[in-house]
PDB file of C-alpha atoms and ligand atoms in Angstrom:
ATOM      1  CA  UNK A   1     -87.580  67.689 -12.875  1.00  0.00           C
ATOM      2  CA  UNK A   2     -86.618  68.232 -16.592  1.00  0.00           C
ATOM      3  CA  UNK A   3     -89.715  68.918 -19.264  1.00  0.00           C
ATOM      4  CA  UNK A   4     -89.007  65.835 -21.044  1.00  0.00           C
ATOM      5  CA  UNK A   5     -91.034  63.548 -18.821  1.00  0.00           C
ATOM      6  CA  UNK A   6     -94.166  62.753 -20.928  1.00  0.00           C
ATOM      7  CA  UNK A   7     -91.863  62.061 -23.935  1.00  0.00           C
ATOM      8  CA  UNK A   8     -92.176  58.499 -24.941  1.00  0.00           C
ATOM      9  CA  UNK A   9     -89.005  55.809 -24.148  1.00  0.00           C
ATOM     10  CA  UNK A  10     -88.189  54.901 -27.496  1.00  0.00           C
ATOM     11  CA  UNK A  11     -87.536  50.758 -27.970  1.00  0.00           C
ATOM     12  CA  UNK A  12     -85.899  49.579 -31.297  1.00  0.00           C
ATOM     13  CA  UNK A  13     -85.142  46.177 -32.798  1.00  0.00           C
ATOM     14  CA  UNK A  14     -84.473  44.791 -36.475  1.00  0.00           C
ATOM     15  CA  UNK A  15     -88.120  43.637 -36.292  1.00  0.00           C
ATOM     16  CA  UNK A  16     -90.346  41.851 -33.802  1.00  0.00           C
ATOM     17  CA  UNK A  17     -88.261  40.825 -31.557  1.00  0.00           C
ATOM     18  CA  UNK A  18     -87.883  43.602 -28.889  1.00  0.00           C
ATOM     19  CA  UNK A  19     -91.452  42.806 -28.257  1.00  0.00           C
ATOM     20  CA  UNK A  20     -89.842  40.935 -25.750  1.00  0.00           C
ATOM     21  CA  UNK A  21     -88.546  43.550 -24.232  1.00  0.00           C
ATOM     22  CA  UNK A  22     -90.983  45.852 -24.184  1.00  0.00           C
ATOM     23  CA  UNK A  23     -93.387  43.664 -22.712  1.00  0.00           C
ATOM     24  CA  UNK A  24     -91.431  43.524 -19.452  1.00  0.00           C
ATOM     25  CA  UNK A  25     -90.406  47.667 -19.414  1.00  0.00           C
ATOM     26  CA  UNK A  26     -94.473  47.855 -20.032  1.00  0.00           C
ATOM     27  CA  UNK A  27     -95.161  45.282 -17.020  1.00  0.00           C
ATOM     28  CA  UNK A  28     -92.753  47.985 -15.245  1.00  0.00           C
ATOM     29  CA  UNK A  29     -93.523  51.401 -16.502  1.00  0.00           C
ATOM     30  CA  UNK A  30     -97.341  51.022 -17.113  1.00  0.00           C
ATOM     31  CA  UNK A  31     -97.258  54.613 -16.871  1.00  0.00           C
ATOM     32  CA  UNK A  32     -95.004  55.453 -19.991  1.00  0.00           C
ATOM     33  CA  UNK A  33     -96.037  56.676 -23.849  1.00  0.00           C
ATOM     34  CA  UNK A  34     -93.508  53.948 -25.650  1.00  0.00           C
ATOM     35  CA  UNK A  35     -92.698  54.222 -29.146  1.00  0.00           C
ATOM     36  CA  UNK A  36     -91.687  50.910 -30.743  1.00  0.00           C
ATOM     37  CA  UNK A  37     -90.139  50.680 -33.744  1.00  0.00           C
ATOM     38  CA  UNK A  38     -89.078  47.266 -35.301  1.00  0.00           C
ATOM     39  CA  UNK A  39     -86.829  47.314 -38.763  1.00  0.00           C
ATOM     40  CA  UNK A  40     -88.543  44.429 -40.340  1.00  0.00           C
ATOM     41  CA  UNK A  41     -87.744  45.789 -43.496  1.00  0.00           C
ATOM     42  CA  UNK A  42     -84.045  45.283 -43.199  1.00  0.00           C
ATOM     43  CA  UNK A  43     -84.179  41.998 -40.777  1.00  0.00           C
ATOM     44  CA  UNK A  44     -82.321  39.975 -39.984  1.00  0.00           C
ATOM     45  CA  UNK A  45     -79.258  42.034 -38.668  1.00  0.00           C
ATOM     46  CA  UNK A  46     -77.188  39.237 -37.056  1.00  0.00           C
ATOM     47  CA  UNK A  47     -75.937  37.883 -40.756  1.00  0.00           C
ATOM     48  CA  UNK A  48     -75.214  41.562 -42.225  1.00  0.00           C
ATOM     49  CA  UNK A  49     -71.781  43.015 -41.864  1.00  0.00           C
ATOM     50  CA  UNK A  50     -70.938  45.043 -38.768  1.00  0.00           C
ATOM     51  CA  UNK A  51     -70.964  48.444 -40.303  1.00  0.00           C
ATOM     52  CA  UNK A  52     -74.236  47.726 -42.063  1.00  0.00           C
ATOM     53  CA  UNK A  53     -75.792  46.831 -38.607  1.00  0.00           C
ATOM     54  CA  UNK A  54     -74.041  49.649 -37.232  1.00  0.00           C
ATOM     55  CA  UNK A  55     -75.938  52.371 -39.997  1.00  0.00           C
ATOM     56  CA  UNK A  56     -79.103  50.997 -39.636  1.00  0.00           C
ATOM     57  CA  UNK A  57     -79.115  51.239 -36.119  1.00  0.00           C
ATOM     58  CA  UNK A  58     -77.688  54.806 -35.908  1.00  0.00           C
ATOM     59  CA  UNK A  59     -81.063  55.531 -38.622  1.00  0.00           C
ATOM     60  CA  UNK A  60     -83.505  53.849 -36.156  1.00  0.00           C
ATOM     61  CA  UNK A  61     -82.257  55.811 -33.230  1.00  0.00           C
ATOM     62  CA  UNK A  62     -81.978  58.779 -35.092  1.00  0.00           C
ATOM     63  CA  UNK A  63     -85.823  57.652 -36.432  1.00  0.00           C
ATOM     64  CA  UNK A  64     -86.770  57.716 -32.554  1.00  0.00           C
ATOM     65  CA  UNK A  65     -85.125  61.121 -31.272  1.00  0.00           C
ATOM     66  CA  UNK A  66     -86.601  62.846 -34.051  1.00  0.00           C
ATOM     67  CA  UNK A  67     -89.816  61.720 -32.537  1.00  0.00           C
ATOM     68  CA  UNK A  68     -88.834  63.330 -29.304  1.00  0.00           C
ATOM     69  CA  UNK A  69     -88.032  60.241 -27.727  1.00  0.00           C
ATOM     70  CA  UNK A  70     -86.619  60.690 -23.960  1.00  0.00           C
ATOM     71  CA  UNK A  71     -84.363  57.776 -23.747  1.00  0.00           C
ATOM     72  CA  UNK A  72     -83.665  54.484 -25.863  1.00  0.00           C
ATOM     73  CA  UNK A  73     -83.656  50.945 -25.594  1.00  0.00           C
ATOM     74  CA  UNK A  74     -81.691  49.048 -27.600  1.00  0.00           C
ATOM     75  CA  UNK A  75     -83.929  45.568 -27.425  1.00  0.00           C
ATOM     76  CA  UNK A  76     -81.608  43.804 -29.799  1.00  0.00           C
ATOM     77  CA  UNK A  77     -78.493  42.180 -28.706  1.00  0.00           C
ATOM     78  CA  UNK A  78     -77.295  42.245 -32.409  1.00  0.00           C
ATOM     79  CA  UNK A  79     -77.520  46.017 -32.409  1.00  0.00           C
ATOM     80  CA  UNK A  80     -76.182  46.871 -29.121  1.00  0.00           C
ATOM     81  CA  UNK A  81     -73.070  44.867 -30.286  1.00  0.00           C
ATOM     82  CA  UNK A  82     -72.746  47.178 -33.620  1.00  0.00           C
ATOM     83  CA  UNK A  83     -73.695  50.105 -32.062  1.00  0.00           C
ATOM     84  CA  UNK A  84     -74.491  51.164 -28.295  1.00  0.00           C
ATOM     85  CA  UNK A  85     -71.062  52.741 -28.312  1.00  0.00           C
ATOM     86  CA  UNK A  86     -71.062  55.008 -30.973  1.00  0.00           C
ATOM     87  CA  UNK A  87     -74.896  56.319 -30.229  1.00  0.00           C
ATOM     88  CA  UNK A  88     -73.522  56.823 -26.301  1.00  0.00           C
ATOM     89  CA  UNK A  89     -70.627  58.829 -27.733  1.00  0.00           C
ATOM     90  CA  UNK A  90     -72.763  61.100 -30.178  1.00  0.00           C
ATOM     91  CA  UNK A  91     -75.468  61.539 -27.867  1.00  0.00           C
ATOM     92  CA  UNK A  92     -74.184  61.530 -24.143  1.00  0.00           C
ATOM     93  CA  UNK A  93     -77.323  63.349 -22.630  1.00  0.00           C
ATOM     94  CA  UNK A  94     -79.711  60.803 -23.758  1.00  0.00           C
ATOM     95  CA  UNK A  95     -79.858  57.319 -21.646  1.00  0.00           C
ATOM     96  CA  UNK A  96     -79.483  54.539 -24.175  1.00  0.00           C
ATOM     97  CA  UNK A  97     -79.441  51.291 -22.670  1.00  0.00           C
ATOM     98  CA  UNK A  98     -78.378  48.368 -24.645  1.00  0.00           C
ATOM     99  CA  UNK A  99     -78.786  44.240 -23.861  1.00  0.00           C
ATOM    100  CA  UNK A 100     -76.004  41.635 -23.784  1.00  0.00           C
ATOM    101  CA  UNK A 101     -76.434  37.897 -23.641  1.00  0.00           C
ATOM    102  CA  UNK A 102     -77.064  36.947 -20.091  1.00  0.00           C
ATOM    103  CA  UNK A 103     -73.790  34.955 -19.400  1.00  0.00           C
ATOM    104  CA  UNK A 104     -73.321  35.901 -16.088  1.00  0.00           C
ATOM    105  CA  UNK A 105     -75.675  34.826 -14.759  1.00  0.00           C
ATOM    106  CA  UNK A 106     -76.494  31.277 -16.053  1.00  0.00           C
ATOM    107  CA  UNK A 107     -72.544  30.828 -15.534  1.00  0.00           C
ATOM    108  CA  UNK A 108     -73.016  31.845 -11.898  1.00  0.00           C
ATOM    109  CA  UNK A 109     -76.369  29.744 -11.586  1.00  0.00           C
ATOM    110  CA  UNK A 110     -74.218  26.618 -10.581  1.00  0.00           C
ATOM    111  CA  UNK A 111     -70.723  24.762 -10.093  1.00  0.00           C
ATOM    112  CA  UNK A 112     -69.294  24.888 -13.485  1.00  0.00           C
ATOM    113  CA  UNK A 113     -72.472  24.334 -15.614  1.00  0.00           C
ATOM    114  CA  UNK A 114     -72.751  23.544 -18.574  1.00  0.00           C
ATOM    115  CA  UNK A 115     -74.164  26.583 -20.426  1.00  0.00           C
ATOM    116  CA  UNK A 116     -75.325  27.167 -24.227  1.00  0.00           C
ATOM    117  CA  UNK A 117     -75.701  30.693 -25.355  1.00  0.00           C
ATOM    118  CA  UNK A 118     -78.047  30.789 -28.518  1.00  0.00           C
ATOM    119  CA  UNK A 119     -77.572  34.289 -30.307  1.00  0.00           C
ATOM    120  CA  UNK A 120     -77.128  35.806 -34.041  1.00  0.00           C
ATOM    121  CA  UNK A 121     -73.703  35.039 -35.895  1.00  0.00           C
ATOM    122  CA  UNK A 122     -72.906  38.742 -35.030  1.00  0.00           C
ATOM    123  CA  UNK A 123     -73.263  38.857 -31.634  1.00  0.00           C
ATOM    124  CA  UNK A 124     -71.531  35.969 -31.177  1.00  0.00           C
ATOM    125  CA  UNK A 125     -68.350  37.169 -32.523  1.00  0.00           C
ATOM    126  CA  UNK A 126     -68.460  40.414 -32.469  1.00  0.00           C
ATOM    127  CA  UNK A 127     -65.982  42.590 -29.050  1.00  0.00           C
ATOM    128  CA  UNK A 128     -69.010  42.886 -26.277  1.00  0.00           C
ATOM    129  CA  UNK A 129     -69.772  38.941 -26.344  1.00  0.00           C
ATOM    130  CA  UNK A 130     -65.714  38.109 -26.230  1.00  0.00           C
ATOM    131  CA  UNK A 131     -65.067  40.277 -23.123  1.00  0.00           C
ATOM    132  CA  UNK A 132     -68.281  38.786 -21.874  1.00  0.00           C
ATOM    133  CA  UNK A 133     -66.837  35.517 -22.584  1.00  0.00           C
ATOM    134  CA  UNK A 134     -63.493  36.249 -21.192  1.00  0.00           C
ATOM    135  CA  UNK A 135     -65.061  37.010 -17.625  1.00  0.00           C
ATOM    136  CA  UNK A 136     -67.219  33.851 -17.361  1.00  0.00           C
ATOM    137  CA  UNK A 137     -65.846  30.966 -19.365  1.00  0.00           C
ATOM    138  CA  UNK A 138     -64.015  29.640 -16.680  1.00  0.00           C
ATOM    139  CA  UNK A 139     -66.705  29.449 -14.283  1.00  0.00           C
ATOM    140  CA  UNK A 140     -68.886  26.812 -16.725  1.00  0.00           C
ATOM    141  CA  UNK A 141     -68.843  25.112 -19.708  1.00  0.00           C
ATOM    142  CA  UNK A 142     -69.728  27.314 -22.592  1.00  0.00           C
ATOM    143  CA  UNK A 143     -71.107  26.575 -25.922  1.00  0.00           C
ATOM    144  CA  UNK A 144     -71.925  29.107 -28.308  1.00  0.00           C
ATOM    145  CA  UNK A 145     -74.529  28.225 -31.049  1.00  0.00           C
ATOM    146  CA  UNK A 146     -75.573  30.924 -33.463  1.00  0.00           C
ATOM    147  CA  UNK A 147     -79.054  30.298 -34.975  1.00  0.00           C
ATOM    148  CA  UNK A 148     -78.993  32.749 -38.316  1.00  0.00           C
ATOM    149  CA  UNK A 149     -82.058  31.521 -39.641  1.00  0.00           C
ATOM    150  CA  UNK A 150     -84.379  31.519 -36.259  1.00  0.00           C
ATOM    151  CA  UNK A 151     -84.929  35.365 -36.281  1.00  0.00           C
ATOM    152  CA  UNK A 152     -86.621  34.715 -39.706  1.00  0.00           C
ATOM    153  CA  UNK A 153     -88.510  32.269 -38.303  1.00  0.00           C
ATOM    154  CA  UNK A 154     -89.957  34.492 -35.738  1.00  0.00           C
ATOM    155  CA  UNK A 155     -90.726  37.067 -38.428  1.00  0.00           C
ATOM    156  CA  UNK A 156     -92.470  34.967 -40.364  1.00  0.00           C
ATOM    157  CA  UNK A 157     -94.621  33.933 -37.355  1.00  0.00           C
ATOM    158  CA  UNK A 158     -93.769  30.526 -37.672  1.00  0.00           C
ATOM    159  CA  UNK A 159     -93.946  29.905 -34.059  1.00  0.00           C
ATOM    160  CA  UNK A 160     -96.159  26.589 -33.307  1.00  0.00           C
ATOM    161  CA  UNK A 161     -95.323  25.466 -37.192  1.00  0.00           C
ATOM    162  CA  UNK A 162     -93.312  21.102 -37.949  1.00  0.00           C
ATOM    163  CA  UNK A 163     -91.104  24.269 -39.635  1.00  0.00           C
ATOM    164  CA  UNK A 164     -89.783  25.715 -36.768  1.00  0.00           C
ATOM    165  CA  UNK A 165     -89.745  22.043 -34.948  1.00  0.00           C
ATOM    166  CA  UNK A 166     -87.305  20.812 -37.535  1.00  0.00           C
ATOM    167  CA  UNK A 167     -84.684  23.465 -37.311  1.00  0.00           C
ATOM    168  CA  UNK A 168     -84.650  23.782 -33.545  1.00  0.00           C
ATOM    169  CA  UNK A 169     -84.437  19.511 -33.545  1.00  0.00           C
ATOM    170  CA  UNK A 170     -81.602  19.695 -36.160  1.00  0.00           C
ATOM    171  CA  UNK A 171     -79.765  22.909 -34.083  1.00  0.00           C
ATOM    172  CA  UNK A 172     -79.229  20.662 -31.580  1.00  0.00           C
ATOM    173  CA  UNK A 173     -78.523  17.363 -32.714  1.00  0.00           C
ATOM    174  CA  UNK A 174     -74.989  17.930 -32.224  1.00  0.00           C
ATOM    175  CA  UNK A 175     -75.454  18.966 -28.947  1.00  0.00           C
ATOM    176  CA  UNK A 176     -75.492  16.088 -26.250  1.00  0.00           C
ATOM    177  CA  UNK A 177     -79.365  17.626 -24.820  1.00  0.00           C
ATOM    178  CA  UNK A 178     -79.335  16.048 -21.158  1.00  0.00           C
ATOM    179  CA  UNK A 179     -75.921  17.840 -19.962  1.00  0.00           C
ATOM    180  CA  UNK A 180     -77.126  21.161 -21.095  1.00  0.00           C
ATOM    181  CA  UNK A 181     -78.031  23.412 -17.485  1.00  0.00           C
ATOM    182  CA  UNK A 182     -78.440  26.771 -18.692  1.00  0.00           C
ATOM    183  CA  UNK A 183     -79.886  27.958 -22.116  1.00  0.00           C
ATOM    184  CA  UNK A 184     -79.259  31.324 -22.986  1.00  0.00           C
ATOM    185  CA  UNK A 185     -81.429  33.431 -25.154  1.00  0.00           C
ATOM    186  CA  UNK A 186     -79.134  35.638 -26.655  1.00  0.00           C
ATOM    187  CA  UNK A 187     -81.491  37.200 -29.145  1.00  0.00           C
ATOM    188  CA  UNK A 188     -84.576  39.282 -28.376  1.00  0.00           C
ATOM    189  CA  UNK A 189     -86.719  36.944 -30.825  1.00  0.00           C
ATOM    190  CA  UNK A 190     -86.153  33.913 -29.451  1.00  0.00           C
ATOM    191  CA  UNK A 191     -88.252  34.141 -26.100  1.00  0.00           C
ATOM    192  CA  UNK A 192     -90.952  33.488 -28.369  1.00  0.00           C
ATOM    193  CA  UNK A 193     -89.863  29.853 -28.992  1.00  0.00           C
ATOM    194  CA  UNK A 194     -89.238  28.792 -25.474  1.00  0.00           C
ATOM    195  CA  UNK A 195     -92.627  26.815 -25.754  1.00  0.00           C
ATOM    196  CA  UNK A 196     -90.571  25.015 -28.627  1.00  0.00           C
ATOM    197  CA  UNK A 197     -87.251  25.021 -26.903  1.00  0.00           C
ATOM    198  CA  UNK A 198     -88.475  23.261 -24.457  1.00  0.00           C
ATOM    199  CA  UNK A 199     -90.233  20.273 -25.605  1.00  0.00           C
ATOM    200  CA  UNK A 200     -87.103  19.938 -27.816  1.00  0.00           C
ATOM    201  CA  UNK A 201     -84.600  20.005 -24.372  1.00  0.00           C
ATOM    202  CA  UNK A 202     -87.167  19.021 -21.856  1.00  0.00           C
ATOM    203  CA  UNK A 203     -87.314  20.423 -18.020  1.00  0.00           C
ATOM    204  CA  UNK A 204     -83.679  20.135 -17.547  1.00  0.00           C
ATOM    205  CA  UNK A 205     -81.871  23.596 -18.885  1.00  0.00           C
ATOM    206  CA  UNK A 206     -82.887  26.468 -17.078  1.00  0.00           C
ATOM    207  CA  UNK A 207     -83.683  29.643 -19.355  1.00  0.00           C
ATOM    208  CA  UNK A 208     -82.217  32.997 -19.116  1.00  0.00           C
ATOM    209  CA  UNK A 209     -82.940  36.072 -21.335  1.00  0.00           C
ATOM    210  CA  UNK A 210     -81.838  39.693 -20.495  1.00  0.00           C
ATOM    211  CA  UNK A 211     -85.179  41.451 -21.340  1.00  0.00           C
ATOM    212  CA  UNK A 212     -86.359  41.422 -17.113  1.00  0.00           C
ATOM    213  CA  UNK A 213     -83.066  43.110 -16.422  1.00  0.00           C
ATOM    214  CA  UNK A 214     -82.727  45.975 -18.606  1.00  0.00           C
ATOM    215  CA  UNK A 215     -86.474  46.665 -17.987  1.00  0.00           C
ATOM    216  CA  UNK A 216     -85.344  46.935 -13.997  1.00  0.00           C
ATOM    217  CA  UNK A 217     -82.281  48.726 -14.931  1.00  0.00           C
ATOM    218  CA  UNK A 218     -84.142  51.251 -17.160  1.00  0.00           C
ATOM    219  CA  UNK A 219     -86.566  51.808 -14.690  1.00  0.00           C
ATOM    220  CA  UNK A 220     -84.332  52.565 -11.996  1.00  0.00           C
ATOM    221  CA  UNK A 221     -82.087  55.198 -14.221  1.00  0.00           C
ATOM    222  CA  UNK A 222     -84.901  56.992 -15.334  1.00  0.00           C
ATOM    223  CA  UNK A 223     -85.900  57.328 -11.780  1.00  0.00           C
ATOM    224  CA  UNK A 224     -82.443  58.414 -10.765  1.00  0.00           C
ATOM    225  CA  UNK A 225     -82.320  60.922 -13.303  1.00  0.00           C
ATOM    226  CA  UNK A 226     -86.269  62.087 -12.688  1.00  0.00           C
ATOM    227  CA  UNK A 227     -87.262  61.166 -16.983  1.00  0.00           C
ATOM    228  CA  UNK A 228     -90.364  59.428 -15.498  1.00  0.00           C
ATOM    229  CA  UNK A 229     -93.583  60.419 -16.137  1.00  0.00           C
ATOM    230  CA  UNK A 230     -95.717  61.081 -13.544  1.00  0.00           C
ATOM    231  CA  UNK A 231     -97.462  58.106 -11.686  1.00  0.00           C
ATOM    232  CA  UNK A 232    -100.832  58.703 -12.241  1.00  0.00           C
ATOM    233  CA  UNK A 233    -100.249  59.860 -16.117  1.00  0.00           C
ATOM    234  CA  UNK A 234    -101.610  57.300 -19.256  1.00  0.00           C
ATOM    235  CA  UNK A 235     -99.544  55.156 -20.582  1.00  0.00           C
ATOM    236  CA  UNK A 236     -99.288  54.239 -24.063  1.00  0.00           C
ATOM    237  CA  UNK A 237     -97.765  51.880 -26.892  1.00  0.00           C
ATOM    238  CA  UNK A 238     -97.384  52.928 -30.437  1.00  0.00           C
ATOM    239  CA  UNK A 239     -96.023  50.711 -32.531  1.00  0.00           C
ATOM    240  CA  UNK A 240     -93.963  51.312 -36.006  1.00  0.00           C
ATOM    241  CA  UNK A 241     -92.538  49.397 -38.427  1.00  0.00           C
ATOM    242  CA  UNK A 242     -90.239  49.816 -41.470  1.00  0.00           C
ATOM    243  CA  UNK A 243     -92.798  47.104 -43.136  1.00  0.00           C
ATOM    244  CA  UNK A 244     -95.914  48.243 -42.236  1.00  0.00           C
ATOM    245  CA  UNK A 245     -97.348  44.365 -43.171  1.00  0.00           C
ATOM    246  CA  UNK A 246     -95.346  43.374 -39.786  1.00  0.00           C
ATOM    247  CA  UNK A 247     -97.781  46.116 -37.381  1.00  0.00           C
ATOM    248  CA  UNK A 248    -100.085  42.703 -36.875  1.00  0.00           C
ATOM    249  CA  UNK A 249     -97.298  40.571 -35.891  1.00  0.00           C
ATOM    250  CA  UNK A 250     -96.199  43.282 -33.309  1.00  0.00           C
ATOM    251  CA  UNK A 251     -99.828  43.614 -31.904  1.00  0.00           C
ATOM    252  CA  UNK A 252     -99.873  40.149 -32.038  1.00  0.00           C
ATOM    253  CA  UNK A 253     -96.384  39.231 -30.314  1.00  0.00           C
ATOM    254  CA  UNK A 254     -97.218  41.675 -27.604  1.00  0.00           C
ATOM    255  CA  UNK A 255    -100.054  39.739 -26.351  1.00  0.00           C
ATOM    256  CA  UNK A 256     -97.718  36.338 -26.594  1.00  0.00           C
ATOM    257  CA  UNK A 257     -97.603  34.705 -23.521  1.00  0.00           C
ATOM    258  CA  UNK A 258     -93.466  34.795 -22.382  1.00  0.00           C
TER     259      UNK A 258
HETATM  260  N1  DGL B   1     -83.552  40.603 -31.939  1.00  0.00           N
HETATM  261  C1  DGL B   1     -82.218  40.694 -32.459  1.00  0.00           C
HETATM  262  C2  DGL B   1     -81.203  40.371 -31.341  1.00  0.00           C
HETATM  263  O1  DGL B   1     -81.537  40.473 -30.176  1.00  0.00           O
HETATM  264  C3  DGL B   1     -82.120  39.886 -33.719  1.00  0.00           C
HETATM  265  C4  DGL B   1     -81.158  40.418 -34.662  1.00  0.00           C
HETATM  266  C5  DGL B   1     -81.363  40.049 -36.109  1.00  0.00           C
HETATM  267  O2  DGL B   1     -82.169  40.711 -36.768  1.00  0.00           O
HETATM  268  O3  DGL B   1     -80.634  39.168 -36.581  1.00  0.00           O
HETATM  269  O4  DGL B   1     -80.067  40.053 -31.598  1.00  0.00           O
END
């Protein structure tokens, strides 16, 4: 067993999103001090340039270790894109897990179905979602649609809001709604529109988001590599932000039913 066990598991996103996330690694690891910290300050991510994306991130995580965090999660797709590489590279002892749209399996869900993956700009174009891409596209019918101005949305807690209605309804109007199988949430903030999403696409599209899986996955490496704390410690949340006007909004997204 190494020392490090107490040490919290450090979960980052450009803002409230990763909530998300940490909700299910929570549901998981109810025995685990987590230290959340959301950039709101400098979201959203997806529309900056990759090397901006890429230095924030690197700050954040750099933010967390110095904290004596034991391992990271990367609850952002946008970031992982811009960054999970470099941050494995610099610090190899440290388990940093990072989230990818979950293309594989919507695309798998069904004989070629047809699939839309919903994510920032960024992580739409940027290497991890093309190889992703590369794999799966010929196993359904894929249609990307990036949603810059959603994460914003979310942010601003517009969830509910004829605001939020509008731009979802005008998203898709190009889309033909009843052919559309699989919906993939390819951005940690937008599990907290599904209520939305789905009055907008009705009972049809199945959703798929990858926050369940990394929660499983960081579970079971922790417990491969004995970073757990002990089963019968405390666990705890604390949350941070780089606006400290978005600590409600965290509090409050955390207690959002996904
Ligand atoms: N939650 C981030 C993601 O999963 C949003 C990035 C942004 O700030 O644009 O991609």
């Amino acid at each position: 067993m190494t020392n490090h066990n107490t040490a919290p598991i450090g979960v980052f996103d450009s803002g409230a999103g990763g909530i998300s996330v940490l909700k299910r690694l929570w549901a998981l690891m109810p025995n685990e001090q987590f230290l959340y910290f959301g950039d709101s300050a400098n979201a959203p991510y997806g529309t900056r340039p990759l090397e901006e994306i890429r230095a924030l991130t690197v700050k954040a995580v750099e933010h967390l270790l110095d904290e004596g965090c034991k391992a990271i999660v990367l609850a952002c797709n946008t970031a992982t894109s811009a960054a999970a590489k470099e941050l494995r590279e610099t610090y190899p002892d440290v388990p940093i897990f990072g989230l990818e749209p979950a293309l594989k399996p919507a695309a798998l869900s069904g004989v070629h179905p047809t699939v839309v993956v919903m994510a920032t700009p960024l992580t739409l174009r940027e290497e991890k979602f093309r190889a992703l891409t590369e794999r799966f596209e010929d196993l359904c019918e894929l249609i990307k649609l990036p949603a810059p101005e959603l994460v914003e949305l979310v942010e601003q807690n517009k969830m509910g809001t004829p605001e939020l209605r509008t731009y979802l309804e005008d998203l898709f109007a190009p889309l033909d709604r009843d052919k559309i199988d699989c919906l993939v949430l390819g951005c940690t903030h937008f599990p907290f529109v599904k209520r939305e999403l789905r009055a907008i696409l009705g009972d049809r599209p199945v959703f798929f988001d990858g926050a369940v899986g990394i929660a499983k996955y960081a579970k079971l490496v922790l417990d491969l590599r004995e970073m757990r704390a002990p089963l019968e410690a405390e666990g705890e949340i604390r949350f941070e932000s780089s606006d400290p006007e978005k600590l409600p909004l965290l509090r409050q997204l955390f207690s959002f039913e996904l």
